[in-house]
Amino acid sequence: HRGDTAMTRGFLRAWFRTLLIQASWNYDRLIGVGVGFATEPLIRSLPGGTQGDRYRAAMARACTYFNAHPYLAGLAVGAIARAEHEGATGEQVERLRRALASPLGSIGDQLVWSALLPFATSVGLVFTAWVSPTVGIAAFLILYNAAHVWLRTWALAAGWRGGIEVASQLKTPFVQWGMRAGRRIAAFAIGVAIPAVVWWRLSDFGPDEIPRAAIGAALVTLAGIVVLRRIWPALGSLRFGLAVLAVAVVAGWIG
C-alpha cells in the first residue's frame, strides 16, 4: 500500500512536470532535460533509491537529447520510466528514446497543430460571432486546454502501460482516428466559422453599405488565395491577415 501511494504521488509529480517540459529547452538537448526532469519522480523507487547506481544511470540517460511534441512527450516519460523499472539495459532505453522522437513529433503535430488548434479556434470564433467575444474566448480556452490536458494525461499513462513495447499504444483507435479525421473535422469547423465571422463583421455596416462591404471582403479573400497559393506561399495566412488588417487601419485613419 505504501509503495502504491508513493507511485501515485510520483505520477502526479511527473504529470505536473510535463507542463514544464519546455522550460529548459536548449539547442544541445532540445527538451531532453525537461524529459529527465519529468521522469525523475517515477524512478525514485528504483532499487537503491535516489543514492543508488540505477537511479543515477537512469537519470543520466533520461536527460540526454530528445525532441517530440510537448503534449505527447509524457508518453516517452512513462515508457522510459517503466523500462528502467523492468530492468531494460541502457542500450535498450537509448533505442527506445530514438525510436519515439520522430513519431511523437509527427503525430503530435497532426493531432494538435493541424486538428485541435484550428478546431478550437473555429469554435471560439463561432461563439464570438453568435454570442459575444467574451464567450468566444472562454469557449476556445476551455476546449483547447481541456483537450491538451487530457492528451498529456493519456500520453503519460499510455507510456507507463507500454514500457519498452510502447509503440503499440500509438496504434490505438483514438490516435489512428485522430490522424485520419482530425484535419477534416478542423477544416469543416473553419468552413463554418469563416462565414459566421464575416456576417458578424458585416452587421456593423448599414443596410446600404453591406453589399459593398461584402464585395470588399470577397475581394480580400480572393487576393489572399492568389497570394498564398500562387505568388507568395511562404507568407502564411496569419501574416497575410495581419498585413490586410494593418492596411485597413491605415486606410481608415487616412479616410
XYZ file of N, CA and C in Angstrom:
765
model
N 0.833 -1.206 0.000
C 0.000 0.000 0.000
C 0.869 1.258 0.000
N 1.914 1.234 0.839
C 2.811 2.386 0.900
C 3.504 2.601 -0.439
N 3.866 1.496 -1.099
C 4.501 1.611 -2.411
C 3.549 2.170 -3.456
N 2.279 1.747 -3.400
C 1.288 2.261 -4.351
C 1.069 3.757 -4.147
N 1.019 4.182 -2.892
C 0.832 5.610 -2.600
C 2.002 6.427 -3.127
N 3.211 5.932 -2.927
C 4.401 6.639 -3.418
C 4.389 6.726 -4.939
N 3.946 5.648 -5.594
C 3.913 5.656 -7.047
C 2.858 6.624 -7.567
N 1.716 6.686 -6.882
C 0.680 7.637 -7.275
C 1.189 9.067 -7.163
N 1.889 9.354 -6.082
C 2.473 10.681 -5.929
C 3.504 10.952 -7.020
N 4.251 9.898 -7.352
C 5.234 10.045 -8.417
C 4.578 10.391 -9.745
N 3.445 9.748 -10.043
C 2.731 10.038 -11.282
C 2.213 11.469 -11.288
N 1.675 11.919 -10.160
C 1.169 13.286 -10.090
C 2.299 14.296 -10.294
N 3.434 14.044 -9.656
C 4.577 14.945 -9.823
C 5.058 14.927 -11.277
N 5.136 13.730 -11.852
C 5.586 13.620 -13.232
C 4.639 14.357 -14.168
N 3.323 14.224 -13.925
C 2.345 14.903 -14.790
C 2.518 16.412 -14.709
N 2.625 16.958 -13.507
C 2.793 18.397 -13.381
C 4.110 18.857 -14.010
N 5.118 18.029 -13.932
C 6.400 18.414 -14.526
C 6.348 18.388 -16.055
N 5.453 17.588 -16.635
C 5.333 17.617 -18.101
C 4.846 18.978 -18.587
N 4.182 19.737 -17.711
C 3.752 21.086 -18.094
C 4.948 22.019 -18.273
N 6.076 21.657 -17.682
C 7.284 22.488 -17.742
C 8.354 21.876 -18.628
N 7.943 20.961 -19.480
C 8.933 20.158 -20.200
C 9.750 20.981 -21.181
N 9.243 22.155 -21.574
C 9.995 23.019 -22.498
C 10.731 24.139 -21.775
N 10.611 24.191 -20.446
C 11.218 25.295 -19.704
C 12.742 25.294 -19.799
N 13.343 24.123 -19.990
C 14.811 24.028 -20.071
C 15.274 23.738 -21.494
N 14.454 24.125 -22.482
C 14.797 23.874 -23.889
C 16.141 24.528 -24.220
N 16.982 23.806 -24.939
C 18.253 24.367 -25.388
C 18.664 23.678 -26.687
N 19.592 24.281 -27.404
C 19.990 23.777 -28.720
C 20.772 22.470 -28.643
N 21.327 22.170 -27.483
C 22.128 20.966 -27.345
C 21.263 19.735 -27.136
N 20.294 19.804 -26.230
C 19.470 18.640 -25.897
C 17.984 18.835 -26.210
N 17.617 20.007 -26.720
C 16.225 20.355 -27.008
C 15.380 20.161 -25.741
N 14.417 19.223 -25.712
C 13.613 19.059 -24.494
C 14.120 17.892 -23.636
N 15.337 17.450 -23.896
C 15.880 16.302 -23.173
C 15.956 16.513 -21.669
N 16.393 17.695 -21.235
C 16.481 17.965 -19.806
C 15.083 17.990 -19.187
N 14.108 18.546 -19.924
C 12.741 18.559 -19.433
C 12.170 17.165 -19.290
N 12.487 16.287 -20.229
C 12.044 14.888 -20.131
C 12.655 14.227 -18.904
N 13.934 14.482 -18.667
C 14.577 13.920 -17.479
C 13.954 14.448 -16.194
N 13.646 15.745 -16.178
C 13.012 16.355 -15.003
C 11.646 15.720 -14.729
N 10.878 15.452 -15.801
C 9.560 14.840 -15.628
C 9.657 13.359 -15.279
N 10.701 12.693 -15.731
C 10.867 11.260 -15.469
C 11.317 10.991 -14.035
N 12.023 11.935 -13.451
C 12.660 11.712 -12.134
C 11.720 11.191 -11.046
N 10.502 11.739 -10.882
C 9.640 11.211 -9.799
C 9.264 9.745 -9.978
N 9.285 9.254 -11.224
C 8.880 7.876 -11.483
C 10.010 6.873 -11.281
N 11.237 7.348 -11.152
C 12.341 6.416 -10.988
C 13.003 6.536 -9.606
N 12.398 7.316 -8.725
C 12.940 7.417 -7.369
C 12.867 6.084 -6.636
N 11.885 5.257 -7.012
C 11.677 3.990 -6.299
C 12.499 2.841 -6.875
N 13.428 3.128 -7.772
C 14.318 2.080 -8.258
C 15.148 1.529 -7.092
N 15.582 0.274 -7.175
C 16.395 -0.301 -6.089
C 17.596 0.593 -5.752
N 17.763 0.859 -4.468
C 18.852 1.723 -4.031
C 18.424 3.155 -3.806
N 17.210 3.514 -4.270
C 16.708 4.866 -4.066
C 17.482 5.908 -4.846
N 17.372 7.146 -4.414
C 17.999 8.245 -5.149
C 19.522 8.279 -5.015
N 20.065 7.456 -4.139
C 21.516 7.379 -3.995
C 22.098 6.160 -4.699
N 21.216 5.367 -5.299
C 21.669 4.137 -5.925
C 22.234 4.342 -7.322
N 22.992 3.366 -7.791
C 23.607 3.449 -9.112
C 22.555 3.404 -10.223
N 21.501 2.616 -10.044
C 20.479 2.513 -11.083
C 19.759 3.840 -11.276
N 19.472 4.512 -10.180
C 18.810 5.813 -10.269
C 19.697 6.824 -11.008
N 20.968 6.858 -10.640
C 21.874 7.821 -11.263
C 22.068 7.533 -12.743
N 22.194 6.261 -13.101
C 22.350 5.906 -14.513
C 21.083 6.226 -15.294
N 19.928 5.958 -14.685
C 18.657 6.242 -15.355
C 18.475 7.743 -15.570
N 18.842 8.549 -14.585
C 18.726 9.995 -14.719
C 19.669 10.527 -15.791
N 20.859 9.978 -15.857
C 21.814 10.412 -16.880
C 21.265 10.125 -18.279
N 20.632 8.954 -18.441
C 20.041 8.616 -19.748
C 18.825 9.487 -20.044
N 18.008 9.758 -19.012
C 16.757 10.487 -19.214
C 16.987 11.937 -19.636
N 18.142 12.496 -19.319
C 18.402 13.911 -19.601
C 19.171 14.153 -20.891
N 19.394 13.117 -21.682
C 20.118 13.301 -22.935
C 19.191 13.875 -23.999
N 19.734 14.066 -25.178
C 18.995 14.699 -26.285
C 17.661 14.004 -26.539
N 16.607 14.820 -26.701
C 15.305 14.274 -27.066
C 14.465 15.402 -27.651
N 13.607 15.042 -28.584
C 12.711 16.035 -29.166
C 11.403 15.356 -29.535
N 10.296 15.994 -29.241
C 8.973 15.461 -29.554
C 7.963 16.575 -29.330
N 6.723 16.317 -29.689
C 5.690 17.295 -29.389
C 5.509 17.357 -27.873
N 5.481 18.550 -27.281
C 5.436 18.643 -25.812
C 4.212 17.981 -25.192
N 3.077 17.955 -25.906
C 1.880 17.355 -25.324
C 1.952 15.829 -25.300
N 2.786 15.250 -26.148
C 2.919 13.795 -26.193
C 4.228 13.312 -25.587
N 5.061 14.239 -25.130
C 6.344 13.835 -24.553
C 6.148 12.970 -23.314
N 5.005 13.106 -22.646
C 4.729 12.279 -21.481
C 4.719 10.798 -21.803
N 4.397 10.457 -23.040
C 4.431 9.046 -23.435
C 5.851 8.506 -23.339
N 6.820 9.318 -23.764
C 8.222 8.914 -23.628
C 8.630 8.867 -22.160
N 8.151 9.816 -21.373
C 8.466 9.836 -19.941
C 8.005 8.543 -19.277
N 6.734 8.178 -19.503
C 6.199 6.966 -18.894
C 6.889 5.711 -19.386
N 7.159 5.651 -20.689
C 7.774 4.456 -21.264
C 9.207 4.275 -20.765
N 9.956 5.370 -20.701
C 11.341 5.294 -20.226
C 11.381 4.852 -18.767
N 10.510 5.441 -17.940
C 10.480 5.069 -16.517
C 10.103 3.604 -16.347
N 9.110 3.145 -17.110
C 8.692 1.744 -16.987
C 9.815 0.808 -17.443
N 10.504 1.173 -18.516
C 11.613 0.347 -18.991
C 12.719 0.256 -17.941
N 12.993 1.366 -17.269
C 14.010 1.348 -16.215
C 13.571 0.447 -15.070
N 12.305 0.480 -14.695
C 11.802 -0.375 -13.616
C 11.842 -1.848 -14.012
N 11.667 -2.131 -15.292
C 11.667 -3.521 -15.750
C 13.070 -4.053 -16.004
N 14.075 -3.235 -15.745
C 15.449 -3.694 -15.865
C 16.017 -3.682 -17.264
N 15.460 -2.835 -18.150
C 15.996 -2.742 -19.508
C 17.430 -2.223 -19.459
N 18.238 -2.659 -20.398
C 19.619 -2.205 -20.448
C 19.681 -0.759 -20.940
N 20.809 -0.123 -20.689
C 20.985 1.237 -21.159
C 20.841 1.355 -22.664
N 21.342 0.360 -23.385
C 21.238 0.373 -24.843
C 19.774 0.278 -25.288
N 18.980 -0.555 -24.612
C 17.565 -0.677 -24.946
C 16.817 0.633 -24.693
N 17.131 1.297 -23.597
C 16.472 2.570 -23.288
C 16.836 3.618 -24.334
N 18.094 3.659 -24.748
C 18.516 4.622 -25.758
C 17.826 4.361 -27.086
N 17.690 3.083 -27.447
C 16.970 2.756 -28.689
C 15.516 3.184 -28.597
N 14.933 2.998 -27.424
C 13.541 3.411 -27.222
C 13.402 4.913 -27.407
N 14.297 5.674 -26.837
C 14.246 7.136 -26.975
C 14.355 7.550 -28.437
N 15.303 6.960 -29.142
C 15.482 7.327 -30.545
C 14.271 6.946 -31.383
N 13.666 5.802 -31.061
C 12.520 5.340 -31.842
C 11.273 6.187 -31.607
N 11.168 6.818 -30.434
C 9.962 7.570 -30.097
C 9.991 9.010 -30.604
N 11.161 9.588 -30.731
C 11.251 11.026 -31.002
C 10.486 11.443 -32.252
N 10.776 10.838 -33.373
C 10.143 11.256 -34.626
C 8.637 10.999 -34.651
N 8.153 9.791 -34.273
C 6.698 9.569 -34.290
C 5.935 10.501 -33.357
N 6.462 10.765 -32.169
C 5.755 11.638 -31.238
C 5.689 13.072 -31.758
N 6.723 13.493 -32.479
C 6.689 14.820 -33.083
C 5.675 14.902 -34.208
N 5.687 13.909 -35.087
C 4.786 13.903 -36.245
C 3.324 13.750 -35.822
N 3.050 12.781 -34.956
C 1.667 12.553 -34.520
C 1.147 13.750 -33.733
N 1.990 14.315 -32.873
C 1.566 15.490 -32.112
C 1.227 16.663 -33.007
N 2.044 16.899 -34.033
C 1.761 17.996 -34.962
C 0.423 17.780 -35.670
N 0.150 16.542 -36.076
C -1.103 16.259 -36.777
C -2.310 16.383 -35.852
N -2.180 15.887 -34.618
C -3.318 15.913 -33.702
C -3.578 17.307 -33.132
N -2.508 18.054 -32.860
C -2.670 19.333 -32.154
C -2.669 20.515 -33.116
N -1.550 20.720 -33.819
C -1.447 21.934 -34.641
C -2.328 21.872 -35.882
N -2.556 20.671 -36.443
C -3.367 20.573 -37.662
C -4.831 20.267 -37.387
N -5.174 19.853 -36.165
C -6.558 19.464 -35.873
C -7.119 20.215 -34.671
N -6.555 19.993 -33.487
C -7.132 20.568 -32.276
C -7.116 22.089 -32.281
N -5.969 22.704 -32.583
C -5.868 24.161 -32.512
C -6.819 24.856 -33.485
N -6.814 24.501 -34.789
C -7.779 25.162 -35.689
C -9.231 24.867 -35.330
N -9.521 23.650 -34.828
C -10.893 23.335 -34.442
C -11.332 24.194 -33.258
N -10.506 24.255 -32.210
C -10.851 25.051 -31.034
C -10.961 26.534 -31.390
N -10.068 27.013 -32.259
C -10.131 28.410 -32.697
C -11.431 28.690 -33.441
N -11.830 27.763 -34.305
C -13.065 27.936 -35.067
C -14.279 27.959 -34.148
N -14.299 27.064 -33.169
C -15.407 27.053 -32.205
C -15.461 28.380 -31.455
N -14.303 28.877 -31.051
C -14.262 30.165 -30.369
C -14.768 31.299 -31.245
N -14.414 31.283 -32.533
C -14.875 32.327 -33.449
C -16.381 32.261 -33.666
N -16.918 31.045 -33.775
C -18.367 30.897 -33.952
C -19.111 31.447 -32.738
N -18.665 31.121 -31.539
C -19.294 31.656 -30.330
C -19.127 33.170 -30.248
N -17.983 33.659 -30.736
C -17.768 35.105 -30.752
C -18.790 35.786 -31.647
N -19.021 35.201 -32.821
C -19.954 35.799 -33.776
C -21.401 35.642 -33.345
N -21.748 34.501 -32.759
C -23.154 34.226 -32.441
C -23.560 34.693 -31.050
N -22.605 34.765 -30.115
C -22.952 35.132 -28.741
C -22.248 36.444 -28.362
N -20.933 36.338 -28.062
C -20.164 37.534 -27.714
C -18.681 37.180 -27.725
N -17.802 38.184 -27.886
C -16.367 37.900 -27.849
C -15.919 37.249 -26.550
N -16.503 37.651 -25.419
C -16.111 37.061 -24.134
C -16.413 35.567 -24.106
N -17.606 35.210 -24.564
C -17.974 33.796 -24.606
C -17.082 33.043 -25.588
N -16.766 33.671 -26.707
C -15.898 33.024 -27.691
C -14.523 32.728 -27.138
N -13.933 33.695 -26.439
C -12.618 33.484 -25.826
C -12.683 32.376 -24.785
N -13.727 32.399 -23.958
C -13.875 31.367 -22.928
C -14.048 29.990 -23.553
N -14.832 29.906 -24.631
C -15.056 28.618 -25.302
C -13.752 28.057 -25.853
N -12.950 28.930 -26.474
C -11.658 28.480 -27.009
C -10.750 27.981 -25.893
N -10.606 28.771 -24.832
C -9.693 28.396 -23.754
C -10.121 27.100 -23.067
N -11.417 26.958 -22.819
C -11.901 25.754 -22.140
C -11.697 24.529 -23.020
N -12.097 24.615 -24.294
C -11.991 23.466 -25.193
C -10.544 23.071 -25.425
N -9.706 24.040 -25.758
C -8.310 23.728 -26.085
C -7.563 23.178 -24.876
N -7.729 23.815 -23.727
C -6.989 23.363 -22.545
C -7.508 22.038 -22.013
N -8.818 21.807 -22.079
C -9.345 20.511 -21.659
C -8.779 19.401 -22.530
N -8.691 19.658 -23.846
C -8.180 18.638 -24.766
C -6.701 18.379 -24.542
N -5.914 19.431 -24.373
C -4.471 19.186 -24.246
C -4.119 18.604 -22.878
N -4.888 18.942 -21.834
C -4.657 18.320 -20.524
C -4.988 16.833 -20.596
N -6.091 16.501 -21.254
C -6.440 15.089 -21.410
C -5.376 14.353 -22.223
N -4.866 14.999 -23.268
C -3.854 14.367 -24.109
C -2.568 14.114 -23.320
N -2.168 15.060 -22.505
C -0.982 14.866 -21.665
C -1.184 13.705 -20.692
N -2.388 13.638 -20.105
C -2.686 12.572 -19.147
C -2.672 11.209 -19.825
N -3.314 11.126 -20.973
C -3.329 9.866 -21.721
C -1.914 9.445 -22.089
N -1.102 10.379 -22.553
C 0.248 10.054 -23.005
C 1.090 9.467 -21.879
N 1.046 10.088 -20.704
C 1.846 9.596 -19.583
C 1.394 8.197 -19.177
N 0.073 7.991 -19.088
C -0.446 6.677 -18.702
C -0.143 5.627 -19.769
N -0.278 6.007 -21.038
C -0.001 5.052 -22.121
C 1.469 4.662 -22.149
N 2.345 5.626 -21.897
C 3.766 5.312 -21.860
C 4.103 4.322 -20.757
N 3.508 4.518 -19.581
C 3.765 3.596 -18.478
C 3.200 2.208 -18.777
N 2.013 2.149 -19.391
C 1.431 0.849 -19.748
C 2.299 0.115 -20.763
N 2.823 0.853 -21.718
C 3.543 0.204 -22.812
C 4.969 -0.183 -22.479
N 5.655 0.678 -21.734
C 7.055 0.391 -21.436
C 7.883 0.262 -22.701
N 8.689 -0.758 -22.753
C 9.578 -0.959 -23.903
C 8.793 -1.255 -25.172
N 7.541 -1.715 -25.029
C 6.679 -2.013 -26.172
C 5.668 -0.895 -26.400
N 6.016 0.320 -26.087
C 5.066 1.430 -26.117
C 4.569 1.757 -27.524
N 5.265 1.311 -28.544
C 4.834 1.619 -29.914
C 3.406 1.156 -30.173
N 2.981 0.098 -29.484
C 1.614 -0.412 -29.681
C 0.577 0.609 -29.235
N 0.926 1.491 -28.289
C -0.020 2.499 -27.810
C -0.322 3.540 -28.880
N 0.589 3.727 -29.818
C 0.369 4.689 -30.896
C -0.547 4.141 -31.978
N -0.903 2.875 -31.868
C -1.810 2.265 -32.837
C -3.229 2.133 -32.290
N -3.487 2.742 -31.139
C -4.815 2.668 -30.555
C -5.820 3.384 -31.450
N -7.113 3.000 -31.389
C -8.135 3.621 -32.252
C -8.192 5.141 -32.124
N -7.991 5.653 -30.903
C -8.057 7.107 -30.713
C -7.010 7.822 -31.559
N -5.769 7.346 -31.515
C -4.698 8.000 -32.264
C -4.929 7.855 -33.764
N -5.272 6.659 -34.213
C -5.472 6.433 -35.636
C -6.656 7.251 -36.165
N -7.750 7.278 -35.405
C -8.899 8.064 -35.827
C -8.572 9.551 -35.865
N -7.860 10.035 -34.853
C -7.496 11.439 -34.818
C -6.642 11.845 -36.003
N -5.722 10.977 -36.410
C -4.873 11.299 -37.548
C -5.651 11.274 -38.851
N -6.641 10.383 -38.947
C -7.436 10.300 -40.184
C -8.465 11.417 -40.285
N -9.179 11.666 -39.187
C -10.342 12.552 -39.251
C -10.120 13.932 -38.658
N -9.063 14.103 -37.870
C -8.878 15.361 -37.163
C -8.822 16.570 -38.069
N -8.020 16.502 -39.116
C -7.883 17.646 -40.001
C -9.164 17.918 -40.782
N -9.903 16.855 -41.114
C -11.161 17.059 -41.833
C -12.182 17.763 -40.956
N -12.249 17.345 -39.697
C -13.177 18.000 -38.767
C -12.778 19.460 -38.571
N -11.466 19.707 -38.449
C -10.999 21.079 -38.284
C -11.329 21.919 -39.511
N -11.149 21.347 -40.706
C -11.467 22.076 -41.934
C -12.957 22.407 -42.008
N -13.802 21.456 -41.593
C -15.238 21.719 -41.577
C -15.574 22.843 -40.601
N -14.940 22.823 -39.419
C -15.191 23.862 -38.425
C -14.758 25.230 -38.946
N -13.632 25.273 -39.653
C -13.176 26.536 -40.240
C -14.180 27.025 -41.280
N -14.714 26.073 -42.079
C -15.712 26.438 -43.076
C -16.979 27.008 -42.469
N -17.327 26.588 -41.259
C -18.484 27.145 -40.556
C -18.133 28.506 -39.952
N -16.913 28.635 -39.420
C -16.525 29.847 -38.700
C -16.362 31.044 -39.635
N -15.794 30.823 -40.802
C -15.496 31.963 -41.687
C -16.750 32.749 -42.059
N -17.802 32.105 -42.615
C -18.999 32.909 -42.940
C -19.671 33.508 -41.715
N -19.597 32.800 -40.564
C -20.198 33.350 -39.344
C -19.498 34.639 -38.935
N -18.171 34.640 -38.994
C -17.410 35.826 -38.607
C -17.603 36.945 -39.634
N -17.624 36.604 -40.923
C -17.828 37.623 -41.953
C -19.180 38.300 -41.775
N -20.216 37.503 -41.557
C -21.541 38.089 -41.358
C -21.588 38.942 -40.099
N -20.904 38.486 -39.055
C -20.848 39.249 -37.802
C -20.211 40.616 -38.035
N -19.113 40.660 -38.776
C -18.445 41.928 -39.021
C -19.246 42.806 -39.988
N -19.917 42.179 -40.966
C -20.706 42.967 -41.915
C -21.924 43.600 -41.252
N -22.363 43.009 -40.143
C -23.542 43.540 -39.473
C -23.294 44.929 -38.888
N -22.014 45.350 -38.798
C -21.709 46.684 -38.302
C -22.012 47.760 -39.328
N -22.148 47.346 -40.585
C -22.429 48.316 -41.643
C -23.938 48.539 -41.757
N -24.289 49.673 -42.331
C -25.695 49.959 -42.562
C -26.231 49.122 -43.714
N -27.553 49.053 -43.863
C -28.159 48.244 -44.937
C -27.640 48.603 -46.323
N -27.398 49.901 -46.559
C -26.925 50.318 -47.883
C -25.452 50.002 -48.106
N -24.709 49.811 -47.031
C -23.266 49.587 -47.147
C -22.898 48.110 -47.186
N -23.807 47.226 -46.752
C -23.494 45.801 -46.672
C -23.073 45.207 -48.010
N -23.766 45.508 -49.128
C -23.319 44.922 -50.414
C -21.880 45.291 -50.760
N -21.529 46.566 -50.601
C -20.153 46.971 -50.914
C -19.150 46.329 -49.957
N -19.530 46.238 -48.674
C -18.635 45.606 -47.707
C -18.446 44.122 -48.023
N -19.518 43.450 -48.439
C -19.425 42.036 -48.793
C -18.522 41.834 -50.004
N -18.641 42.717 -50.978
C -17.775 42.630 -52.163
C -16.318 42.845 -51.758
N -16.086 43.818 -50.864
C -14.724 44.061 -50.394
C -14.143 42.853 -49.678
N -14.961 42.219 -48.832
C -14.493 41.026 -48.124
C -14.180 39.898 -49.095
N -15.018 39.752 -50.123
C -14.792 38.709 -51.129
C -13.516 38.975 -51.918
N -13.254 40.235 -52.226
C -12.040 40.575 -52.979
C -10.783 40.323 -52.143
N -10.843 40.658 -50.854
C -9.696 40.392 -49.971
C -9.444 38.892 -49.859
N -10.523 38.115 -49.740
C -10.393 36.653 -49.671
C -9.767 36.110 -50.946
N -10.254 36.585 -52.102
C -9.701 36.134 -53.382
C -8.227 36.516 -53.502
N -7.889 37.737 -53.088
C -6.483 38.161 -53.138
C -5.632 37.283 -52.238
N -6.163 36.938 -51.063
C -5.417 36.062 -50.161
C -5.156 34.697 -50.762
N -6.162 34.134 -51.435
C -5.987 32.823 -52.068
C -4.916 32.886 -53.148
N -4.951 33.930 -53.970
C -3.975 34.071 -55.063
C -2.568 34.261 -54.510
N -2.441 35.140 -53.497
C -1.119 35.429 -52.938
C -0.533 34.201 -52.264
N -1.343 33.523 -51.441
C -0.822 32.415 -50.643
C -0.634 31.147 -51.455
N -1.399 30.979 -52.504
C -1.305 29.741 -53.298
C -0.374 29.878 -54.492
N -0.284 31.068 -55.042
C 0.450 31.229 -56.302
C 1.677 32.121 -56.204
N 1.522 33.276 -55.590
C 2.580 34.284 -55.646
C 3.580 34.140 -54.509
N 3.079 34.010 -53.270
C 3.965 34.028 -52.098
C 3.482 33.000 -51.082
N 3.597 31.706 -51.381
C 3.070 30.672 -50.477
C 3.756 30.642 -49.114
N 4.991 31.142 -49.027
C 5.707 31.130 -47.755
C 5.228 32.225 -46.804
N 4.383 33.133 -47.292
C 3.932 34.239 -46.455
C 3.125 33.744 -45.262
N 2.204 32.830 -45.494
C 1.373 32.308 -44.400
C 0.122 33.142 -44.197
N -0.966 32.472 -43.856
C -2.254 33.155 -43.739
C -2.267 34.159 -42.591
N -1.569 33.845 -41.483
C -1.552 34.760 -40.348
C -0.898 36.085 -40.722
N 0.257 36.030 -41.388
C 0.947 37.263 -41.772
C 0.132 38.034 -42.803
N -0.482 37.309 -43.732
C -1.318 37.989 -44.724
C -2.477 38.704 -44.039
N -3.123 38.000 -43.088
C -4.244 38.610 -42.375
C -3.820 39.838 -41.594
N -2.649 39.768 -40.931
C -2.158 40.924 -40.186
C -1.817 42.087 -41.121
N -1.274 41.774 -42.291
C -0.948 42.825 -43.259
C -2.221 43.520 -43.745
N -3.244 42.732 -44.068
C -4.518 43.311 -44.502
C -5.118 44.173 -43.395
N -5.038 43.683 -42.161
C -5.561 44.449 -41.027
C -4.819 45.774 -40.874
N -3.487 45.744 -41.041
C -2.700 46.972 -40.927
C -3.084 47.971 -42.021
N -3.246 47.459 -43.247
C -3.646 48.335 -44.358
C -5.023 48.941 -44.088
N -5.945 48.118 -43.564
C -7.295 48.612 -43.274
C -7.260 49.702 -42.205
N -6.429 49.518 -41.187
C -6.327 50.520 -40.122
C -5.780 51.831 -40.672
N -4.722 51.752 -41.492
C -4.124 52.958 -42.075
C -5.117 53.645 -42.999
N -5.806 52.868 -43.833
C -6.773 53.447 -44.772
C -7.914 54.113 -44.004
N -8.363 53.460 -42.921
C -9.438 54.075 -42.131
C -8.970 55.364 -41.459
N -7.711 55.375 -41.003
C -7.183 56.576 -40.357
C -7.076 57.733 -41.368
N -6.594 57.405 -42.573
C -6.471 58.437 -43.611
C -7.850 58.935 -44.034
N -8.791 57.961 -44.193
C -10.153 58.353 -44.590
C -10.824 59.198 -43.537
